Amino acid sequence: MQPAKNFDRAAAAATAIIGKIDSDRFGAPTPCDKWTVRDVVNHLTHGNLMAAAALRGDRPPERGVDYLGDDPPGAFDLSIAGVKAAMSAPGALDKVVTTPLGDHPGSFLVHMRVNELIVHSWDLAKATGQSTDIDAELAEAALAQWQERIDRVPRGHMFGPEQPVLPGATAADRLAAFLGRAQS
């Protein structure tokens, strides 16, 4: 596992998709039940801020806050820069931090961010009519990891029932379907 390299790839995929969202589409619905495009970008931004704080050993940012302001892509980009800076600190990837799946090395937390960035990039791409062909290698790895871990994070809490996959589905489509996103 190459946490920094994989994070850079996932962040680049998410940044590209977010950068192509027209300002009038931030209120559009997404495959994430009850979340708009803006809500998903804010969720990703908050997750990045949480990861950076955990890697630095700081107090996590407050939940339920709008971290996007008037510039959602800019706020997202700043949160990505914060994670990159935090994970580049000496020992950051080796120290034990608290994650939603328990206490793990910082590299595991970065790995979780990669998975989150890939699946929510799919949500944003789907909601805004962009290609869902998102970094096939990272999407395949995320799918394999979620297939292995799904018993520890019960469906219904964060994920719906597995959905059918359409012919010609991308790796990110298969990941999204496994996590309960409808493909049509």
PDB file of C-alpha atoms in Angstrom:
ATOM      1  CA  MET A   1       0.000   0.000   0.000  1.00  0.00           C
ATOM      2  CA  GLN A   2       1.293   3.436  -0.940  1.00  0.00           C
ATOM      3  CA  PRO A   3      -0.906   5.778   1.102  1.00  0.00           C
ATOM      4  CA  ALA A   4       0.465   9.113  -0.093  1.00  0.00           C
ATOM      5  CA  LYS A   5       0.532   8.136  -3.772  1.00  0.00           C
ATOM      6  CA  ASN A   6      -2.955   6.619  -3.621  1.00  0.00           C
ATOM      7  CA  PHE A   7      -4.296   9.645  -1.755  1.00  0.00           C
ATOM      8  CA  ASP A   8      -2.857  11.929  -4.441  1.00  0.00           C
ATOM      9  CA  ARG A   9      -4.572   9.872  -7.163  1.00  0.00           C
ATOM     10  CA  ALA A  10      -7.936   9.778  -5.369  1.00  0.00           C
ATOM     11  CA  ALA A  11      -7.710  13.478  -4.550  1.00  0.00           C
ATOM     12  CA  ALA A  12      -6.910  14.282  -8.182  1.00  0.00           C
ATOM     13  CA  ALA A  13      -9.959  12.300  -9.346  1.00  0.00           C
ATOM     14  CA  ALA A  14     -12.249  14.048  -6.856  1.00  0.00           C
ATOM     15  CA  THR A  15     -10.760  17.468  -7.609  1.00  0.00           C
ATOM     16  CA  ALA A  16     -11.314  16.990 -11.339  1.00  0.00           C
ATOM     17  CA  ILE A  17     -14.960  16.032 -10.843  1.00  0.00           C
ATOM     18  CA  ILE A  18     -15.671  18.799  -8.322  1.00  0.00           C
ATOM     19  CA  GLY A  19     -13.944  21.331 -10.582  1.00  0.00           C
ATOM     20  CA  LYS A  20     -16.361  20.507 -13.414  1.00  0.00           C
ATOM     21  CA  ILE A  21     -19.520  21.032 -11.364  1.00  0.00           C
ATOM     22  CA  ASP A  22     -21.455  24.094 -12.508  1.00  0.00           C
ATOM     23  CA  SER A  23     -22.360  26.393  -9.618  1.00  0.00           C
ATOM     24  CA  ASP A  24     -26.079  25.857 -10.277  1.00  0.00           C
ATOM     25  CA  ARG A  25     -25.682  22.066  -9.735  1.00  0.00           C
ATOM     26  CA  PHE A  26     -24.601  22.187  -6.079  1.00  0.00           C
ATOM     27  CA  GLY A  27     -28.246  21.867  -4.996  1.00  0.00           C
ATOM     28  CA  ALA A  28     -28.865  18.796  -7.180  1.00  0.00           C
ATOM     29  CA  PRO A  29     -29.706  15.447  -5.577  1.00  0.00           C
ATOM     30  CA  THR A  30     -27.113  12.663  -5.461  1.00  0.00           C
ATOM     31  CA  PRO A  31     -27.246   8.880  -5.112  1.00  0.00           C
ATOM     32  CA  CYS A  32     -26.577   9.477  -1.392  1.00  0.00           C
ATOM     33  CA  ASP A  33     -30.057   9.529   0.095  1.00  0.00           C
ATOM     34  CA  LYS A  34     -31.092  13.045   1.160  1.00  0.00           C
ATOM     35  CA  TRP A  35     -27.734  14.604   0.218  1.00  0.00           C
ATOM     36  CA  THR A  36     -27.230  17.242  -2.431  1.00  0.00           C
ATOM     37  CA  VAL A  37     -24.064  17.706  -4.431  1.00  0.00           C
ATOM     38  CA  ARG A  38     -23.048  20.415  -1.960  1.00  0.00           C
ATOM     39  CA  ASP A  39     -23.702  18.069   0.978  1.00  0.00           C
ATOM     40  CA  VAL A  40     -21.412  15.408  -0.530  1.00  0.00           C
ATOM     41  CA  VAL A  41     -18.620  17.921  -1.221  1.00  0.00           C
ATOM     42  CA  ASN A  42     -19.000  19.262   2.325  1.00  0.00           C
ATOM     43  CA  HIS A  43     -18.898  15.690   3.690  1.00  0.00           C
ATOM     44  CA  LEU A  44     -15.672  15.014   1.801  1.00  0.00           C
ATOM     45  CA  THR A  45     -14.193  18.316   2.942  1.00  0.00           C
ATOM     46  CA  HIS A  46     -15.117  17.617   6.570  1.00  0.00           C
ATOM     47  CA  GLY A  47     -13.635  14.115   6.295  1.00  0.00           C
ATOM     48  CA  ASN A  48     -10.400  15.560   4.986  1.00  0.00           C
ATOM     49  CA  LEU A  49     -10.299  18.097   7.815  1.00  0.00           C
ATOM     50  CA  MET A  50     -10.932  15.283  10.321  1.00  0.00           C
ATOM     51  CA  ALA A  51      -8.144  13.162   8.834  1.00  0.00           C
ATOM     52  CA  ALA A  52      -5.678  16.034   8.876  1.00  0.00           C
ATOM     53  CA  ALA A  53      -6.542  16.801  12.507  1.00  0.00           C
ATOM     54  CA  ALA A  54      -6.153  13.146  13.519  1.00  0.00           C
ATOM     55  CA  LEU A  55      -2.790  12.846  11.778  1.00  0.00           C
ATOM     56  CA  ARG A  56      -1.589  16.026  13.508  1.00  0.00           C
ATOM     57  CA  GLY A  57      -2.981  14.918  16.864  1.00  0.00           C
ATOM     58  CA  ASP A  58      -5.409  17.852  16.967  1.00  0.00           C
ATOM     59  CA  ARG A  59      -9.017  18.015  18.049  1.00  0.00           C
ATOM     60  CA  PRO A  60     -11.404  17.016  15.220  1.00  0.00           C
ATOM     61  CA  PRO A  61     -13.471  19.686  13.481  1.00  0.00           C
ATOM     62  CA  GLU A  62     -17.117  20.041  14.407  1.00  0.00           C
ATOM     63  CA  ARG A  63     -19.722  17.978  12.533  1.00  0.00           C
ATOM     64  CA  GLY A  64     -22.703  19.572  10.839  1.00  0.00           C
ATOM     65  CA  VAL A  65     -20.872  22.739   9.832  1.00  0.00           C
ATOM     66  CA  ASP A  66     -20.745  24.190   6.320  1.00  0.00           C
ATOM     67  CA  TYR A  67     -17.057  24.103   5.466  1.00  0.00           C
ATOM     68  CA  LEU A  68     -17.549  25.189   1.846  1.00  0.00           C
ATOM     69  CA  GLY A  69     -18.616  28.827   2.100  1.00  0.00           C
ATOM     70  CA  ASP A  70     -18.896  30.607  -1.246  1.00  0.00           C
ATOM     71  CA  ASP A  71     -16.187  28.525  -2.924  1.00  0.00           C
ATOM     72  CA  PRO A  72     -16.873  24.759  -2.645  1.00  0.00           C
ATOM     73  CA  PRO A  73     -14.036  23.697  -4.993  1.00  0.00           C
ATOM     74  CA  GLY A  74     -11.582  26.020  -3.225  1.00  0.00           C
ATOM     75  CA  ALA A  75     -12.583  24.768   0.231  1.00  0.00           C
ATOM     76  CA  PHE A  76     -12.241  21.181  -0.939  1.00  0.00           C
ATOM     77  CA  ASP A  77      -8.795  21.908  -2.402  1.00  0.00           C
ATOM     78  CA  LEU A  78      -7.653  23.457   0.900  1.00  0.00           C
ATOM     79  CA  SER A  79      -8.833  20.369   2.794  1.00  0.00           C
ATOM     80  CA  ILE A  80      -6.837  18.155   0.420  1.00  0.00           C
ATOM     81  CA  ALA A  81      -3.745  20.297   0.995  1.00  0.00           C
ATOM     82  CA  GLY A  82      -4.266  19.906   4.751  1.00  0.00           C
ATOM     83  CA  VAL A  83      -4.270  16.111   4.532  1.00  0.00           C
ATOM     84  CA  LYS A  84      -1.179  16.123   2.330  1.00  0.00           C
ATOM     85  CA  ALA A  85       0.669  18.371   4.777  1.00  0.00           C
ATOM     86  CA  ALA A  86      -0.410  16.324   7.804  1.00  0.00           C
ATOM     87  CA  MET A  87       0.525  12.965   6.300  1.00  0.00           C
ATOM     88  CA  SER A  88       3.935  14.241   5.225  1.00  0.00           C
ATOM     89  CA  ALA A  89       4.943  15.001   8.829  1.00  0.00           C
ATOM     90  CA  PRO A  90       7.527  12.559  10.192  1.00  0.00           C
ATOM     91  CA  GLY A  91       5.837   9.511  11.711  1.00  0.00           C
ATOM     92  CA  ALA A  92       2.305  10.610  10.822  1.00  0.00           C
ATOM     93  CA  LEU A  93       1.496   7.456   8.869  1.00  0.00           C
ATOM     94  CA  ASP A  94       2.822   5.159  11.598  1.00  0.00           C
ATOM     95  CA  LYS A  95       1.257   6.666  14.719  1.00  0.00           C
ATOM     96  CA  VAL A  96      -2.015   5.188  15.956  1.00  0.00           C
ATOM     97  CA  VAL A  97      -5.074   7.375  15.381  1.00  0.00           C
ATOM     98  CA  THR A  98      -8.772   6.867  16.026  1.00  0.00           C
ATOM     99  CA  THR A  99     -10.807   6.109  12.905  1.00  0.00           C
ATOM    100  CA  PRO A 100     -14.480   5.217  12.401  1.00  0.00           C
ATOM    101  CA  LEU A 101     -13.298   1.582  12.262  1.00  0.00           C
ATOM    102  CA  GLY A 102     -11.273   1.740  15.490  1.00  0.00           C
ATOM    103  CA  ASP A 103      -7.690   2.642  16.342  1.00  0.00           C
ATOM    104  CA  HIS A 104      -5.255   2.105  13.461  1.00  0.00           C
ATOM    105  CA  PRO A 105      -2.020   3.535  12.065  1.00  0.00           C
ATOM    106  CA  GLY A 106      -2.303   6.846  10.246  1.00  0.00           C
ATOM    107  CA  SER A 107      -1.722   5.013   6.953  1.00  0.00           C
ATOM    108  CA  PHE A 108      -5.034   3.184   7.493  1.00  0.00           C
ATOM    109  CA  LEU A 109      -6.822   6.508   7.964  1.00  0.00           C
ATOM    110  CA  VAL A 110      -5.329   7.813   4.721  1.00  0.00           C
ATOM    111  CA  HIS A 111      -6.416   4.585   3.048  1.00  0.00           C
ATOM    112  CA  MET A 112      -9.970   5.229   4.324  1.00  0.00           C
ATOM    113  CA  ARG A 113      -9.853   8.715   2.773  1.00  0.00           C
ATOM    114  CA  VAL A 114      -8.853   7.162  -0.560  1.00  0.00           C
ATOM    115  CA  ASN A 115     -11.878   4.847  -0.484  1.00  0.00           C
ATOM    116  CA  GLU A 116     -14.199   7.671   0.550  1.00  0.00           C
ATOM    117  CA  LEU A 117     -12.895   9.977  -2.160  1.00  0.00           C
ATOM    118  CA  ILE A 118     -13.397   7.324  -4.836  1.00  0.00           C
ATOM    119  CA  VAL A 119     -16.948   6.339  -3.890  1.00  0.00           C
ATOM    120  CA  HIS A 120     -18.134   9.906  -3.349  1.00  0.00           C
ATOM    121  CA  SER A 121     -16.466  10.987  -6.591  1.00  0.00           C
ATOM    122  CA  TRP A 122     -18.762   8.422  -8.205  1.00  0.00           C
ATOM    123  CA  ASP A 123     -21.754   9.987  -6.423  1.00  0.00           C
ATOM    124  CA  LEU A 124     -20.782  13.442  -7.654  1.00  0.00           C
ATOM    125  CA  ALA A 125     -20.058  12.268 -11.188  1.00  0.00           C
ATOM    126  CA  LYS A 126     -23.378  10.444 -11.375  1.00  0.00           C
ATOM    127  CA  ALA A 127     -25.297  13.443  -9.985  1.00  0.00           C
ATOM    128  CA  THR A 128     -23.713  15.894 -12.413  1.00  0.00           C
ATOM    129  CA  GLY A 129     -23.650  13.808 -15.596  1.00  0.00           C
ATOM    130  CA  GLN A 130     -19.897  13.171 -15.616  1.00  0.00           C
ATOM    131  CA  SER A 131     -18.073   9.943 -16.419  1.00  0.00           C
ATOM    132  CA  THR A 132     -18.030   7.356 -13.644  1.00  0.00           C
ATOM    133  CA  ASP A 133     -14.837   5.815 -15.006  1.00  0.00           C
ATOM    134  CA  ILE A 134     -12.828   6.867 -11.955  1.00  0.00           C
ATOM    135  CA  ASP A 135      -9.333   5.443 -11.316  1.00  0.00           C
ATOM    136  CA  ALA A 136     -10.101   1.782 -11.998  1.00  0.00           C
ATOM    137  CA  GLU A 137      -7.180   0.465  -9.944  1.00  0.00           C
ATOM    138  CA  LEU A 138      -8.183   2.393  -6.810  1.00  0.00           C
ATOM    139  CA  ALA A 139     -11.869   1.557  -7.303  1.00  0.00           C
ATOM    140  CA  GLU A 140     -11.091  -2.172  -7.644  1.00  0.00           C
ATOM    141  CA  ALA A 141      -8.938  -2.060  -4.501  1.00  0.00           C
ATOM    142  CA  ALA A 142     -11.663  -0.215  -2.584  1.00  0.00           C
ATOM    143  CA  LEU A 143     -14.260  -2.750  -3.721  1.00  0.00           C
ATOM    144  CA  ALA A 144     -12.106  -5.663  -2.554  1.00  0.00           C
ATOM    145  CA  GLN A 145     -11.519  -4.005   0.808  1.00  0.00           C
ATOM    146  CA  TRP A 146     -15.220  -3.223   1.365  1.00  0.00           C
ATOM    147  CA  GLN A 147     -16.167  -6.767   0.413  1.00  0.00           C
ATOM    148  CA  GLU A 148     -13.788  -7.923   3.131  1.00  0.00           C
ATOM    149  CA  ARG A 149     -14.939  -5.344   5.744  1.00  0.00           C
ATOM    150  CA  ILE A 150     -18.676  -4.953   5.147  1.00  0.00           C
ATOM    151  CA  ASP A 151     -19.563  -7.146   8.139  1.00  0.00           C
ATOM    152  CA  ARG A 152     -17.907  -4.638  10.497  1.00  0.00           C
ATOM    153  CA  VAL A 153     -19.951  -1.715   9.138  1.00  0.00           C
ATOM    154  CA  PRO A 154     -23.504  -3.014   8.880  1.00  0.00           C
ATOM    155  CA  ARG A 155     -25.540  -2.156   5.838  1.00  0.00           C
ATOM    156  CA  GLY A 156     -28.244   0.315   6.704  1.00  0.00           C
ATOM    157  CA  HIS A 157     -25.899   2.380   8.852  1.00  0.00           C
ATOM    158  CA  MET A 158     -23.823   3.792   6.003  1.00  0.00           C
ATOM    159  CA  PHE A 159     -24.634   1.531   3.060  1.00  0.00           C
ATOM    160  CA  GLY A 160     -27.765   0.200   1.432  1.00  0.00           C
ATOM    161  CA  PRO A 161     -28.291  -3.285   0.050  1.00  0.00           C
ATOM    162  CA  GLU A 162     -25.997  -4.283  -2.796  1.00  0.00           C
ATOM    163  CA  GLN A 163     -27.453  -3.213  -6.140  1.00  0.00           C
ATOM    164  CA  PRO A 164     -27.294  -4.912  -9.528  1.00  0.00           C
ATOM    165  CA  VAL A 165     -24.480  -3.865 -11.819  1.00  0.00           C
ATOM    166  CA  LEU A 166     -25.304  -2.855 -15.369  1.00  0.00           C
ATOM    167  CA  PRO A 167     -23.436  -4.319 -18.370  1.00  0.00           C
ATOM    168  CA  GLY A 168     -20.293  -2.341 -19.137  1.00  0.00           C
ATOM    169  CA  ALA A 169     -20.008  -1.071 -15.570  1.00  0.00           C
ATOM    170  CA  THR A 170     -16.782   0.629 -14.583  1.00  0.00           C
ATOM    171  CA  ALA A 171     -14.824  -0.434 -11.499  1.00  0.00           C
ATOM    172  CA  ALA A 172     -16.252   2.605  -9.682  1.00  0.00           C
ATOM    173  CA  ASP A 173     -19.767   1.575 -10.806  1.00  0.00           C
ATOM    174  CA  ARG A 174     -19.222  -1.876  -9.265  1.00  0.00           C
ATOM    175  CA  LEU A 175     -17.938  -0.290  -6.051  1.00  0.00           C
ATOM    176  CA  ALA A 176     -20.935   2.035  -5.862  1.00  0.00           C
ATOM    177  CA  ALA A 177     -23.370  -0.832  -6.535  1.00  0.00           C
ATOM    178  CA  PHE A 178     -21.755  -2.945  -3.799  1.00  0.00           C
ATOM    179  CA  LEU A 179     -22.206  -0.056  -1.369  1.00  0.00           C
ATOM    180  CA  GLY A 180     -25.897   0.298  -2.279  1.00  0.00           C
ATOM    181  CA  ARG A 181     -25.965   2.921  -5.024  1.00  0.00           C
ATOM    182  CA  ALA A 182     -28.483   2.331  -7.804  1.00  0.00           C
ATOM    183  CA  GLN A 183     -26.839   2.397 -11.233  1.00  0.00           C
ATOM    184  CA  SER A 184     -29.734   3.762 -13.294  1.00  0.00           C
TER     185      SER A 184
END
